mmCIF file of C-alpha atoms in Angstrom:
data_model
loop_
_atom_site.group_PDB
_atom_site.id
_atom_site.type_symbol
_atom_site.label_atom_id
_atom_site.label_comp_id
_atom_site.label_asym_id
_atom_site.label_seq_id
_atom_site.Cartn_x
_atom_site.Cartn_y
_atom_site.Cartn_z
ATOM 1 C CA MET A 25 12.250 12.401 -5.518
ATOM 2 C CA ALA A 26 10.478 10.215 -2.964
ATOM 3 C CA VAL A 27 8.691 7.070 -4.031
ATOM 4 C CA LYS A 28 4.902 7.480 -3.961
ATOM 5 C CA ILE A 29 2.699 4.966 -2.147
ATOM 6 C CA VAL A 30 -1.079 5.219 -2.351
ATOM 7 C CA ILE A 31 -3.202 4.229 0.659
ATOM 8 C CA GLY A 32 -6.909 3.425 0.411
ATOM 9 C CA HIS A 33 -8.826 2.402 3.535
ATOM 10 C CA ARG A 34 -12.452 1.176 3.448
ATOM 11 C CA LEU A 35 -13.296 3.220 6.545
ATOM 12 C CA GLY A 36 -11.373 6.332 5.528
ATOM 13 C CA LYS A 37 -8.467 5.707 7.872
ATOM 14 C CA GLY A 38 -4.793 4.991 7.085
ATOM 15 C CA GLN A 39 -3.056 7.891 8.808
ATOM 16 C CA ALA A 40 -0.779 5.624 10.882
ATOM 17 C CA VAL A 41 0.417 3.789 7.754
ATOM 18 C CA ALA A 42 1.010 7.165 6.089
ATOM 19 C CA ASP A 43 3.138 8.263 9.076
ATOM 20 C CA GLY A 44 5.237 5.085 8.745
ATOM 21 C CA ILE A 45 5.735 5.611 5.006
ATOM 22 C CA ARG A 46 6.860 9.183 5.635
ATOM 23 C CA ALA A 47 9.235 8.074 8.421
ATOM 24 C CA ALA A 48 10.887 5.580 6.052
ATOM 25 C CA GLY A 49 11.433 8.224 3.369
ATOM 26 C CA GLY A 50 8.439 7.575 1.115
ATOM 27 C CA GLU A 51 5.673 9.905 0.017
ATOM 28 C CA PRO A 52 2.245 8.692 1.172
ATOM 29 C CA ILE A 53 -0.842 9.600 -0.827
ATOM 30 C CA LEU A 54 -3.798 8.968 1.484
ATOM 31 C CA ILE A 55 -7.138 8.783 -0.333
ATOM 32 C CA PRO A 56 -9.746 10.505 1.866
ATOM 33 C CA GLY A 57 -13.149 9.151 2.811
ATOM 34 C CA PRO A 58 -14.969 5.846 3.145
ATOM 35 C CA GLY A 59 -14.595 3.376 0.276
ATOM 36 C CA ALA A 60 -11.138 4.696 -0.557
ATOM 37 C CA ASP A 61 -9.785 1.169 -1.023
ATOM 38 C CA MET A 62 -11.741 0.850 -4.266
ATOM 39 C CA LYS A 63 -9.895 3.879 -5.723
ATOM 40 C CA VAL A 64 -6.297 2.682 -5.137
ATOM 41 C CA GLY A 65 -5.635 1.692 -8.765
ATOM 42 C CA ASP A 66 -7.137 4.914 -10.122
ATOM 43 C CA VAL A 67 -5.060 7.130 -7.824
ATOM 44 C CA MET A 68 -1.898 5.097 -8.509
ATOM 45 C CA ALA A 69 -2.360 5.723 -12.228
ATOM 46 C CA ALA A 70 -3.046 9.433 -11.734
ATOM 47 C CA GLU A 71 -0.065 9.938 -9.401
ATOM 48 C CA GLY A 72 2.446 7.563 -11.015
ATOM 49 C CA ALA A 73 2.784 5.699 -7.715
ATOM 50 C CA ALA A 74 5.075 2.691 -7.305
ATOM 51 C CA LEU A 75 2.872 0.866 -4.794
ATOM 52 C CA GLY A 76 -0.687 0.777 -3.527
ATOM 53 C CA ILE A 77 -1.934 -0.429 -0.155
ATOM 54 C CA SER A 78 -5.589 -1.326 0.226
ATOM 55 C CA PHE A 79 -7.422 -1.987 3.500
ATOM 56 C CA CYS A 80 -10.810 -3.616 3.972
ATOM 57 C CA GLY A 81 -12.306 -6.379 6.091
ATOM 58 C CA SER A 82 -11.171 -9.233 3.867
ATOM 59 C CA GLY A 83 -8.120 -7.375 2.594
ATOM 60 C CA GLY A 84 -8.810 -7.926 -1.066
ATOM 61 C CA ALA A 85 -11.466 -5.788 -2.759
ATOM 62 C CA GLY A 86 -9.306 -2.772 -3.596
ATOM 63 C CA ALA A 87 -6.377 -4.906 -4.733
ATOM 64 C CA VAL A 88 -8.561 -7.083 -6.961
ATOM 65 C CA THR A 89 -10.163 -3.973 -8.467
ATOM 66 C CA ALA A 90 -6.717 -2.484 -9.189
ATOM 67 C CA LYS A 91 -5.717 -5.731 -10.914
ATOM 68 C CA ALA A 92 -8.898 -5.859 -12.983
ATOM 69 C CA LYS A 93 -8.657 -2.217 -14.117
ATOM 70 C CA TYR A 94 -4.892 -1.759 -14.467
ATOM 71 C CA GLY A 95 -3.312 -5.237 -14.459
ATOM 72 C CA HIS A 96 -1.309 -4.763 -11.270
ATOM 73 C CA ASP A 97 0.378 -7.751 -9.672
ATOM 74 C CA ILE A 98 -1.368 -8.123 -6.329
ATOM 75 C CA GLU A 99 -1.255 -9.955 -3.043
ATOM 76 C CA PHE A 100 -4.238 -9.804 -0.732
ATOM 77 C CA GLY A 101 -5.745 -11.226 2.436
ATOM 78 C CA MET A 102 -2.595 -10.247 4.346
ATOM 79 C CA ARG A 103 -2.581 -9.640 8.096
ATOM 80 C CA SER A 104 1.028 -8.720 9.008
ATOM 81 C CA PRO A 105 3.857 -6.364 8.021
ATOM 82 C CA GLN A 106 6.061 -9.379 7.206
ATOM 83 C CA ALA A 107 3.519 -10.598 4.636
ATOM 84 C CA GLY A 108 3.680 -7.143 3.015
ATOM 85 C CA ILE A 109 7.476 -7.202 2.916
ATOM 86 C CA THR A 110 7.424 -10.613 1.233
ATOM 87 C CA ALA A 111 4.879 -9.401 -1.334
ATOM 88 C CA VAL A 112 7.040 -6.368 -2.187
ATOM 89 C CA GLN A 113 10.104 -8.595 -2.549
ATOM 90 C CA GLN A 114 8.084 -10.750 -4.965
ATOM 91 C CA GLY A 115 7.304 -7.715 -7.111
ATOM 92 C CA LYS A 116 3.664 -7.143 -6.164
ATOM 93 C CA THR A 117 2.500 -3.585 -6.796
ATOM 94 C CA VAL A 118 -0.797 -3.557 -4.860
ATOM 95 C CA LEU A 119 -1.050 -5.020 -1.381
ATOM 96 C CA GLY A 120 -4.391 -5.890 0.229
ATOM 97 C CA PHE A 121 -4.601 -6.052 4.015
ATOM 98 C CA GLY A 122 -7.315 -6.482 6.599
ATOM 99 C CA PHE A 123 -7.689 -3.496 8.893
ATOM 100 C CA LEU A 124 -4.042 -3.081 9.881
ATOM 101 C CA ASP A 125 -3.502 0.670 10.080
ATOM 102 C CA SER A 126 -0.118 0.731 11.817
ATOM 103 C CA GLU A 127 2.981 2.863 11.491
ATOM 104 C CA GLU A 128 5.099 -0.316 11.567
ATOM 105 C CA LEU A 129 3.393 -1.621 8.419
ATOM 106 C CA GLY A 130 3.982 1.621 6.504
ATOM 107 C CA PHE A 131 7.599 1.838 7.576
ATOM 108 C CA LYS A 132 8.535 -1.771 6.830
ATOM 109 C CA VAL A 133 6.769 -1.953 3.460
ATOM 110 C CA THR A 134 8.371 1.318 2.361
ATOM 111 C CA GLU A 135 11.779 0.140 3.540
ATOM 112 C CA ALA A 136 11.371 -3.083 1.511
ATOM 113 C CA LEU A 137 10.197 -1.149 -1.556
ATOM 114 C CA LEU A 138 13.111 1.305 -1.417
ATOM 115 C CA LYS A 139 15.540 -1.600 -1.071
ATOM 116 C CA LYS A 140 13.963 -3.331 -4.064
ATOM 117 C CA LEU A 141 14.171 -0.127 -6.093
ATOM 118 C CA GLY A 142 17.804 0.368 -5.084
ATOM 119 C CA GLU A 143 17.261 3.420 -2.904
ATOM 120 C CA SER A 144 18.310 3.712 0.705
ATOM 121 C CA ALA A 145 15.661 3.967 3.406
#
């Protein structure tokens, strides 16, 4: 069973990140519509997801909301795939980025998560 990763984008985007997650062997769950970043924690709980990725201008609102509602370990304000990899290696479960909808980000974060969980990418 593929590891589930929830994506919430303030502007309703995130398809490129979803493509990268899928390419690395993960199962992306892309929340549709504007304001989706604020629903990341809720959808993670409903889907039993291992990781959430939130996108907004500052890169923090959805991650902070997920921490407040569900107690997730978070890292936010990130602007690069490498920052996401480091956060996953440190055990963070919700990652907050600025608007960085790229296939590279989805692929590399999923690869790091699978490695951490002991699965091959």
